[in-house]
Tab-separated table of C-alpha atoms in Angstrom:
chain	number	residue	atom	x	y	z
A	1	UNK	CA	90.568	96.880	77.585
A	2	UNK	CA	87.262	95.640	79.014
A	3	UNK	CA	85.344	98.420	81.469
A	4	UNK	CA	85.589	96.660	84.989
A	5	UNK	CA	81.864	97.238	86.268
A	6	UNK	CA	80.594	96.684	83.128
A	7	UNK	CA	82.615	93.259	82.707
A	8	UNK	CA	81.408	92.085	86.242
A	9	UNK	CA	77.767	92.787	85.161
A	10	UNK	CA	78.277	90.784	82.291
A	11	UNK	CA	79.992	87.999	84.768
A	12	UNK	CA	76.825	88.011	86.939
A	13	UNK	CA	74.453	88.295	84.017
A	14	UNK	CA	76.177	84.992	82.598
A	15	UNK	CA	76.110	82.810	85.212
A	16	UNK	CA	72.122	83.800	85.638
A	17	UNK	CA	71.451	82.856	81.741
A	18	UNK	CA	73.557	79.452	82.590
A	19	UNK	CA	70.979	79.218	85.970
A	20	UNK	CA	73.404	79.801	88.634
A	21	UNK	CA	72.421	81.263	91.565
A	22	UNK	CA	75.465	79.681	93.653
A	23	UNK	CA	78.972	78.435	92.830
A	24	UNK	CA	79.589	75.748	94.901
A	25	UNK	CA	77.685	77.256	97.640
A	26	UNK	CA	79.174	80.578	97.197
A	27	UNK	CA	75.931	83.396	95.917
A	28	UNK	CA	76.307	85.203	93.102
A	29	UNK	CA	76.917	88.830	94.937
A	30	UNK	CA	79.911	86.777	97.050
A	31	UNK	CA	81.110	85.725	93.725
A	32	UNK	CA	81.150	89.294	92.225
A	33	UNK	CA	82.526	90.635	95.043
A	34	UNK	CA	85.552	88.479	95.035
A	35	UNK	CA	85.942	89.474	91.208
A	36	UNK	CA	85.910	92.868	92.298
A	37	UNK	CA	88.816	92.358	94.776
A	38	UNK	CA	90.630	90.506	91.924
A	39	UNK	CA	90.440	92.860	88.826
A	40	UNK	CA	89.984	96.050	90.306
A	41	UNK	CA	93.343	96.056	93.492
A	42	UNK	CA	96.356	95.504	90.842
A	43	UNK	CA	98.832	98.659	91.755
A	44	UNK	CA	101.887	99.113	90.620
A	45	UNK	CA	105.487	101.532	90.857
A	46	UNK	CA	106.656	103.314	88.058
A	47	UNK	CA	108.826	106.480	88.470
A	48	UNK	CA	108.684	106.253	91.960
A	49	UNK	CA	104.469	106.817	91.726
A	50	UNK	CA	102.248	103.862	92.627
A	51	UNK	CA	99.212	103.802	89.789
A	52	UNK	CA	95.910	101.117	90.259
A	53	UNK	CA	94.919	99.928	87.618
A	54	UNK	CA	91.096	101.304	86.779
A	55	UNK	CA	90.190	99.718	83.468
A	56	UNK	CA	90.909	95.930	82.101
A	57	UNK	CA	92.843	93.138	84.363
A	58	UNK	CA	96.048	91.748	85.142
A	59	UNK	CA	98.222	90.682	82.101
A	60	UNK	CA	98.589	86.936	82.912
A	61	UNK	CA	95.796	86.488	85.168
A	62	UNK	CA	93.925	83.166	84.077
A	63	UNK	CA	90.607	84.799	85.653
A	64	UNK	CA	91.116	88.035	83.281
A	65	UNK	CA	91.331	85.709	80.319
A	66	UNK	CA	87.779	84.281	81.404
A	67	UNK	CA	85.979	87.333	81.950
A	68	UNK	CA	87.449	88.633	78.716
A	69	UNK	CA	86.038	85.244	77.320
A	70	UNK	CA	82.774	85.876	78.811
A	71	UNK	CA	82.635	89.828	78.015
A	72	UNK	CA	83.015	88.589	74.277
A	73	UNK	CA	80.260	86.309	74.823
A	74	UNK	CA	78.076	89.407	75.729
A	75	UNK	CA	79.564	91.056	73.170
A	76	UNK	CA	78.931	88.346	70.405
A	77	UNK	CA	75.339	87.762	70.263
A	78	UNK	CA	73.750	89.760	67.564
A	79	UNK	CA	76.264	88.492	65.439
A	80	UNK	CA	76.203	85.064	66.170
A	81	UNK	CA	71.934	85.881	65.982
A	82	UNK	CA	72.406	86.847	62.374
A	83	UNK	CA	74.696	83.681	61.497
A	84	UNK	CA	72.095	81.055	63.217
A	85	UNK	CA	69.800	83.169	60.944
A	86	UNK	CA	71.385	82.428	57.478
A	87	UNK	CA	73.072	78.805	58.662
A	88	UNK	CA	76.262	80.225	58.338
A	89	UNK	CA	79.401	79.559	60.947
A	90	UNK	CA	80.961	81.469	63.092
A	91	UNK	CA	83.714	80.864	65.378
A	92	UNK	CA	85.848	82.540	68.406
A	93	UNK	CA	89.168	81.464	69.639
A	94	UNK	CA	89.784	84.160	72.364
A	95	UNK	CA	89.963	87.786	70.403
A	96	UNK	CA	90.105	85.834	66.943
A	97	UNK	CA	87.113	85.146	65.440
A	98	UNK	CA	86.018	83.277	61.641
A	99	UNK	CA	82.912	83.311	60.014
A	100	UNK	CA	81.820	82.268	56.455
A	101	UNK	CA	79.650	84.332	54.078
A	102	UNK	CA	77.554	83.324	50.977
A	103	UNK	CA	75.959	87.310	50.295
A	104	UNK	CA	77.714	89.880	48.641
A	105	UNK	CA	81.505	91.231	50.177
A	106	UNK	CA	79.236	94.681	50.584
A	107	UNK	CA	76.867	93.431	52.832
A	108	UNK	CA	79.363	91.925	55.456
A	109	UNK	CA	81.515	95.016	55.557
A	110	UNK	CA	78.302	96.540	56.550
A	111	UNK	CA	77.753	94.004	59.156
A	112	UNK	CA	81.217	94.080	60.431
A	113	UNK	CA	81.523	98.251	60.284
A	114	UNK	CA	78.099	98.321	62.421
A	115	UNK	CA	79.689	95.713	64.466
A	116	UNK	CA	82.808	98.213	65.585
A	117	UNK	CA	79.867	100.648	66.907
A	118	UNK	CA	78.434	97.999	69.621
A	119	UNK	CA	81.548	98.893	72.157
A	120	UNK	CA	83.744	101.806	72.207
A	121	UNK	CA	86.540	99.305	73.377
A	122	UNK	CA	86.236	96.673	70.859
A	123	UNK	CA	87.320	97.215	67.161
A	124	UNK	CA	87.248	94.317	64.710
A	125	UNK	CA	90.097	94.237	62.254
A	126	UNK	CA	88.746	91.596	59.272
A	127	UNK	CA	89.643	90.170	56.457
A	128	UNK	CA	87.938	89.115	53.648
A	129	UNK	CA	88.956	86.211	51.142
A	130	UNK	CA	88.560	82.348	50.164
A	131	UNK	CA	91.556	81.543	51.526
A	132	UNK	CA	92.267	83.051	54.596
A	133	UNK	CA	94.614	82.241	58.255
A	134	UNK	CA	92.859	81.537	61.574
A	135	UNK	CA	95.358	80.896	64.393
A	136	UNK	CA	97.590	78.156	62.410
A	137	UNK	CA	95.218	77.323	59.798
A	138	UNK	CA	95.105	78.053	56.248
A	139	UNK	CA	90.973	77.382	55.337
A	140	UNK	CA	90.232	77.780	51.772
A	141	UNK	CA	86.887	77.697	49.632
A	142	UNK	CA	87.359	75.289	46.871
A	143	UNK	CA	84.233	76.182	44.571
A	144	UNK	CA	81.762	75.074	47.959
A	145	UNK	CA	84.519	72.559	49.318
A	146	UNK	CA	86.285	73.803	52.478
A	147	UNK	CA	89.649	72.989	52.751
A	148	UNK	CA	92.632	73.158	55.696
A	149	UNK	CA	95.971	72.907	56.151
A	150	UNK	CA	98.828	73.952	58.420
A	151	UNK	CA	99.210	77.812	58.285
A	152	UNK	CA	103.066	78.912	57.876
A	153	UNK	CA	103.047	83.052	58.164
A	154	UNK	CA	105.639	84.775	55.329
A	155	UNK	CA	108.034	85.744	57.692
A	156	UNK	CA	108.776	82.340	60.080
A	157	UNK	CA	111.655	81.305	59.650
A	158	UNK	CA	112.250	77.595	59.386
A	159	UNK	CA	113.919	76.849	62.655
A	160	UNK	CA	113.086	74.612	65.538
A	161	UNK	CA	115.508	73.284	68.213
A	162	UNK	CA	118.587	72.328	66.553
A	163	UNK	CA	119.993	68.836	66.871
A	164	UNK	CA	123.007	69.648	68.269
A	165	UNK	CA	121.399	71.666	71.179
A	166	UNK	CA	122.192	69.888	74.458
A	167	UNK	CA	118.447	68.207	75.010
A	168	UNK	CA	117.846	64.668	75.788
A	169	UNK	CA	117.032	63.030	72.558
A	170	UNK	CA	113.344	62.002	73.394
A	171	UNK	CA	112.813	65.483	72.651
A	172	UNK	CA	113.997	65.609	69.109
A	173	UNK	CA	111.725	62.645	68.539
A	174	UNK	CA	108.685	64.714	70.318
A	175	UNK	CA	109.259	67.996	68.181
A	176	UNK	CA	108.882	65.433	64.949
A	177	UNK	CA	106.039	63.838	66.058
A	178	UNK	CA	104.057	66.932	67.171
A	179	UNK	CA	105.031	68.395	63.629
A	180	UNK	CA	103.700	65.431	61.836
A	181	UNK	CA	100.490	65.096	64.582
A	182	UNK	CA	99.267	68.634	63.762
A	183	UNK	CA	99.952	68.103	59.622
A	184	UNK	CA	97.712	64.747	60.104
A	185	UNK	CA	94.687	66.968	62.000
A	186	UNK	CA	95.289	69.786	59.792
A	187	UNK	CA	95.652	68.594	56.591
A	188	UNK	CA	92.013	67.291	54.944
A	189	UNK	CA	93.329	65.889	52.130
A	190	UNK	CA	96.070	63.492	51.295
A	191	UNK	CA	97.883	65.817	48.745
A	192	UNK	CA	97.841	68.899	51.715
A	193	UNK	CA	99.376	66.566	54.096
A	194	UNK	CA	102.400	65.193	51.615
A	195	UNK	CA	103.091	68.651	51.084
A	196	UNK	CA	103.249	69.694	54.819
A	197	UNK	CA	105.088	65.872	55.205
A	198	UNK	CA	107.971	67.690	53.175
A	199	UNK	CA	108.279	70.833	54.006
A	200	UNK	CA	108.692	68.925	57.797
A	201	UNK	CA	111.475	66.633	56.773
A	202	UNK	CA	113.073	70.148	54.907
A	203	UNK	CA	112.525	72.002	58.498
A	204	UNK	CA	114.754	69.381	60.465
A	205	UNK	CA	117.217	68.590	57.995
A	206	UNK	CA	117.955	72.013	57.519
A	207	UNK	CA	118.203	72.561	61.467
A	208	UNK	CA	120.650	69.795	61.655
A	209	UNK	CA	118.633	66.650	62.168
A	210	UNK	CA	119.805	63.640	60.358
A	211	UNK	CA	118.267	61.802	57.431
A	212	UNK	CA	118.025	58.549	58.922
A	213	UNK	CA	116.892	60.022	62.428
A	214	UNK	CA	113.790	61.622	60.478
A	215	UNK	CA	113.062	58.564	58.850
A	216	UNK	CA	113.443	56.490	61.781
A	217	UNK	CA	110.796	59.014	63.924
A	218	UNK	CA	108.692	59.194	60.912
A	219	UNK	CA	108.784	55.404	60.488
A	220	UNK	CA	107.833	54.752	64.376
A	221	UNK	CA	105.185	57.543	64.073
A	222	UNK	CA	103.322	56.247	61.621
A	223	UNK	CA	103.766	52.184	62.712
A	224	UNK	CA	100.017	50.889	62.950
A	225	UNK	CA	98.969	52.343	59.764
A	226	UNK	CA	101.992	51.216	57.271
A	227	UNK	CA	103.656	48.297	56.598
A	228	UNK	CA	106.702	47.118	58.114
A	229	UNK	CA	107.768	46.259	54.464
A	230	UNK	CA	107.305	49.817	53.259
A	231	UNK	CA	110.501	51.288	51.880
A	232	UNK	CA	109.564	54.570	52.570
A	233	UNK	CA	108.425	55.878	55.824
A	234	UNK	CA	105.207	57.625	54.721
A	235	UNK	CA	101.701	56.806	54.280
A	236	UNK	CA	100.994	55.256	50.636
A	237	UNK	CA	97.855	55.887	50.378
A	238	UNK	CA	94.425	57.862	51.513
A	239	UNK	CA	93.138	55.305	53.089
A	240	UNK	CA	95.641	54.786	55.306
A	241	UNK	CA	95.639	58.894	55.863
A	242	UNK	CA	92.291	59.016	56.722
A	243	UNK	CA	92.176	56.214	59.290
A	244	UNK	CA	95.344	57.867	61.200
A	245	UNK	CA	93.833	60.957	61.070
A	246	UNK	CA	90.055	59.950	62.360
A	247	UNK	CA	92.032	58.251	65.224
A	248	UNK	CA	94.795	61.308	65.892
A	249	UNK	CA	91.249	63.839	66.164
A	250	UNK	CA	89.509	62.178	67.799
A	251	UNK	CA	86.516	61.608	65.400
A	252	UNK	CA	84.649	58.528	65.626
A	253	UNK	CA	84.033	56.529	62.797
A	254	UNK	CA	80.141	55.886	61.648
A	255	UNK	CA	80.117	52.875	63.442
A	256	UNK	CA	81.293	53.957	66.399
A	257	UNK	CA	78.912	56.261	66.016
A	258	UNK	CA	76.143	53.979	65.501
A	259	UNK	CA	77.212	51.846	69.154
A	260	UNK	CA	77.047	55.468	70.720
A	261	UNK	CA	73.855	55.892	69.921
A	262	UNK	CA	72.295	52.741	70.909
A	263	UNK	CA	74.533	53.075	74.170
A	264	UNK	CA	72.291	56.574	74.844
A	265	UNK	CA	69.449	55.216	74.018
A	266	UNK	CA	69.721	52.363	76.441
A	267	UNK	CA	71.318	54.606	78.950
A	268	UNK	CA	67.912	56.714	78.512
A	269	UNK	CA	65.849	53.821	79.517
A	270	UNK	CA	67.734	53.100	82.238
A	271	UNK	CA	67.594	56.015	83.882
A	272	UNK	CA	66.758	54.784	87.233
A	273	UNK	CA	69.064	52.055	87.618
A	274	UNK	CA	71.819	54.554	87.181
A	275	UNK	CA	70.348	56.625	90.164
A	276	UNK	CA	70.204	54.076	92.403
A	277	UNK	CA	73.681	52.544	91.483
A	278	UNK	CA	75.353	55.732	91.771
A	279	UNK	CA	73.683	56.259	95.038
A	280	UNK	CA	74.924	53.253	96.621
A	281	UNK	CA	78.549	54.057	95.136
A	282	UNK	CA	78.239	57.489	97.193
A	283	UNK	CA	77.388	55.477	100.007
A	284	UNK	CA	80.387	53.258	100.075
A	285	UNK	CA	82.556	55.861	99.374
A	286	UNK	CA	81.392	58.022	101.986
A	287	UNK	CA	81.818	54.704	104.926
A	288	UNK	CA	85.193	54.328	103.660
A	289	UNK	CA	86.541	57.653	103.369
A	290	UNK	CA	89.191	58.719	105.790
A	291	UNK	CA	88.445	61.954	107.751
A	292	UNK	CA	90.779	64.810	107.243
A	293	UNK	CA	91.879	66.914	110.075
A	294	UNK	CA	92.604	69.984	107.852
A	295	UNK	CA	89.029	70.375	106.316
A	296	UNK	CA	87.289	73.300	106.848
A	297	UNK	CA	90.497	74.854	107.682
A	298	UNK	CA	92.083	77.692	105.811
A	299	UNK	CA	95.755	78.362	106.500
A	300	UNK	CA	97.457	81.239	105.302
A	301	UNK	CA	101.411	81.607	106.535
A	302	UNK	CA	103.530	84.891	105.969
A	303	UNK	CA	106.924	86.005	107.221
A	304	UNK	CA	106.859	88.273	109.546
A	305	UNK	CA	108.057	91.877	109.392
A	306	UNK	CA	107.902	95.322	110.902
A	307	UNK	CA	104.897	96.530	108.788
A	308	UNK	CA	103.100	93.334	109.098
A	309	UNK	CA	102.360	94.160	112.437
A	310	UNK	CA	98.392	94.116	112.158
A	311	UNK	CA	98.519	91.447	109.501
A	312	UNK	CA	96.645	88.808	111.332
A	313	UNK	CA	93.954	91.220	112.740
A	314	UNK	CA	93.371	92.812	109.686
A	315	UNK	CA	92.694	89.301	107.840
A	316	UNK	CA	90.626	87.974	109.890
A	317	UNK	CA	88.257	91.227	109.376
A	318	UNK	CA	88.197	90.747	106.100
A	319	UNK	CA	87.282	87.129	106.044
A	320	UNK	CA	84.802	88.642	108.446
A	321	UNK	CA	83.156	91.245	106.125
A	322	UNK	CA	83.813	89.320	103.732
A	323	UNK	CA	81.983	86.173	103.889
A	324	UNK	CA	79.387	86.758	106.437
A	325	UNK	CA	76.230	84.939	105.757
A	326	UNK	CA	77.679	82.647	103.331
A	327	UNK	CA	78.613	78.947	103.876
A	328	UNK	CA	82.719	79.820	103.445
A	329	UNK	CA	81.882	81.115	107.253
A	330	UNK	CA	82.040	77.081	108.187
A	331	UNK	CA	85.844	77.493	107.255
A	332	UNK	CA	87.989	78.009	110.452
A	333	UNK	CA	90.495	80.404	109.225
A	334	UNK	CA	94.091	80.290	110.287
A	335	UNK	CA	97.281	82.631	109.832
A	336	UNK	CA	100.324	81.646	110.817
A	337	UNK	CA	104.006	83.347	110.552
A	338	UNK	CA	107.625	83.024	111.234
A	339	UNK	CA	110.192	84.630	111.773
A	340	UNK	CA	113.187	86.354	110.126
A	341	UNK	CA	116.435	84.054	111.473
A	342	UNK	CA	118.839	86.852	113.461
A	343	UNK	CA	122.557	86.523	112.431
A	344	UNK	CA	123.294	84.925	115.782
A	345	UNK	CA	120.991	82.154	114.816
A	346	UNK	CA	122.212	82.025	111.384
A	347	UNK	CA	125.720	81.887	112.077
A	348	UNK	CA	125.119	79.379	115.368
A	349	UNK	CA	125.519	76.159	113.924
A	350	UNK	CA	124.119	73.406	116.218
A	351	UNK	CA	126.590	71.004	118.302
A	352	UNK	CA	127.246	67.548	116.553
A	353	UNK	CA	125.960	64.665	117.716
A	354	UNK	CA	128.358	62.845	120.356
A	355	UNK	CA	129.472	59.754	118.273
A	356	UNK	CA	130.442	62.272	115.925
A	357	UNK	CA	132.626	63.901	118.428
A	358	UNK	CA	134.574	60.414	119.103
A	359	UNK	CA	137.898	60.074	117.457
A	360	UNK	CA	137.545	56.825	116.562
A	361	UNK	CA	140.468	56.468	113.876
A	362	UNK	CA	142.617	57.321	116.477
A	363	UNK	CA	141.339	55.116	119.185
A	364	UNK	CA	141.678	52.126	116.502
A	365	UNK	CA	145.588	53.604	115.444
A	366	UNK	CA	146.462	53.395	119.087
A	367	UNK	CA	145.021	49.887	119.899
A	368	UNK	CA	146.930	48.675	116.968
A	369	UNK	CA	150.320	50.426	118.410
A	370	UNK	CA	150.452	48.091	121.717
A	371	UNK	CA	153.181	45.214	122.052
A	372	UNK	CA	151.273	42.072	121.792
A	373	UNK	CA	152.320	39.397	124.399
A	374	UNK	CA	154.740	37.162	122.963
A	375	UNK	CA	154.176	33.317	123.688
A	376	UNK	CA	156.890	31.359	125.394
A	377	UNK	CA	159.370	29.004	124.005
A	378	UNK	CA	158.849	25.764	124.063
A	379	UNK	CA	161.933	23.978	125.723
A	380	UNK	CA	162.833	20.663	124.629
């Protein structure tokens, strides 16, 4: 659980080192302020007590998960110091973190043991191997050569959304294809990725899926990089593998590496003819832009009750105290409510609209009912 006014030091303290001293417009003490309001006023009932929350953040809160991020980041840099040091890696997903090691298993431990004394809240739990899990990756050290593949813990069970589940059936094909696009990235060799390629087809045919709607799914996944002709619907060879997979991550080959490079180095040189075309763009844009009538407006709309009876007073205040001096004081704030319906007005329905009201079937039923006049004879 990270200390609150410790964790909004660190928040302030990273956006100096990044050289912010405003957020669009917003200073830095407005900005810690606000992350006051949002970490530190969480309350909540339990046996009939209210309790506020006084260290960490809201579970689920996307701007706890940030901070957190940003705490570690604090947190992290004697130990990313020491990797820099020996050119060694180190990585961070969150509160999981994977580092390699070429000095004795000894030394580490005593790295990572003086590491658990930087923080009284944070305690590293490590393992030590070459082969070990990160998230869902199996990384091994192959005498030097690192290795991946997909990462399946002991105790999953193989089961995914069965076939006969009422889903529309783009969504079997989706559950295939994400299942072969992560053994692709995963996998770094062609041997790795066969393996994975069969344990997948195993998965769904023991959750129901047919044979030939795995092979079909397979077959239109991998269309581009096999032939038509191919019997099977895998990849033959490594070839193939690694072209599929240097498009599926994203990594560009070393010739489109090569064109990037000369692009830069043109772009460098022409610096100044970027300026001045994106100036003019900004220029056009802003003559043709419509204006909006609800900028600089901030509406906030509640229903009304009993014990909202200072609601609107009490918000403006606090926009008041709250952003005085700042630029957010431009903003014209609004608060708006409604009311709760009454039973007469719920149970009131309102008249119909007069054509409605007309019996027409009726009016036609009648018409139809009177004697026609009958023509006369002719005489002869």
């Amino acid at each position: 659980m990270l200390p609150q006014e410790e964790a909004l030091n660190v928040l302030v303290e990273f956006l100096h080192v990044h050289g912010y001293t405003k957020v669009k417009g917003i200073p830095l003490e407005t900005i810690r302020l606000l992350a006051s309001i949002v970490l530190k006023e969480n309350v909540f009932v339990y046996g009939k007590k209210i309790y506020q929350q006084v260290l960490g953040g809201a579970m689920g809160s996307s701007f706890t998960l940030t901070l957190a991020n940003i705490f570690m980041w604090k947190w992290q840099k004697e130990l990313v110091r020491r990797q820099d040091m020996t050119c060694e890696y180190y990585g961070r997903y969150i509160d999981d973190v994977f580092m390699t090691w070429n000095k004795s298993e000894n030394a580490l431990k005593q790295i990572l043991e003086n590491a658990n004394t930087w923080h009284p809240n944070i305690k590293l739990e490590y393992k030590i191997g070459k082969s070990l899990p990160f998230l869902d990756i199996l990384l091994s050290n192959n005498n030097g050569t690192l290795s991946t593949s997909v990462y399946h813990k002991p105790a999953a069970e193989p089961y995914v959304v069965p076939f006969i589940s009422d889903h529309p059936r783009h969504v079997f094909e989706n559950i295939v294809q994400t299942s072969l696009r992560r053994a692709i990235k995963y996998s770094s060799t062609f041997q790795l990725f066969n393996d994975e390629t069969r344990y997948i087809k195993s998965t769904f045919l023991y959750n129901g899926y047919p044979s030939s709607f795995i092979d079909k799914t397979f077959r239109k996944f991998f269309s581009g990089y096999i032939s038509s002709r191919s019997f099977l619907p895998f990849l033959d060879n490594e070839r193939q593998f690694s072209q599929m997979r240097i498009a599926l991550s994203g990594q560009p080959s070393r010739q489109q590496s090569q064109v990037e490079m000369r692009i830069a180095a043109l772009t460098n040189d022409n610096d100044h003819l970027v300026e001045d075309l994106d100036k003019k763009e900004e220029f056009i844009i802003q003559q043709n832009k419509k204006t909006n009538k609800l900028q600089n407006k901030l509406i906030i709309h509640y229903t009304h009750e009993k014990r909202f009876k200072t609601r609107k007073r009490d918000m403006h205040r606090i926009f008041q105290e709250t952003f005085v001096n700042t630029p957010i004081m431009e903003t014209n704030l609004i608060v708006g409510n409604t009311n709760h319906k009454n039973t007469m007005k719920e149970l009131i329905q309102k008249r119909p609209r007069q054509e409605i009201l007309k019996n027409k079937v009726k009016a036609d039923e009648n018409h139809k009912k009177e004697p026609s006049a009958t023509k006369p004879a002719k005489s002869k």
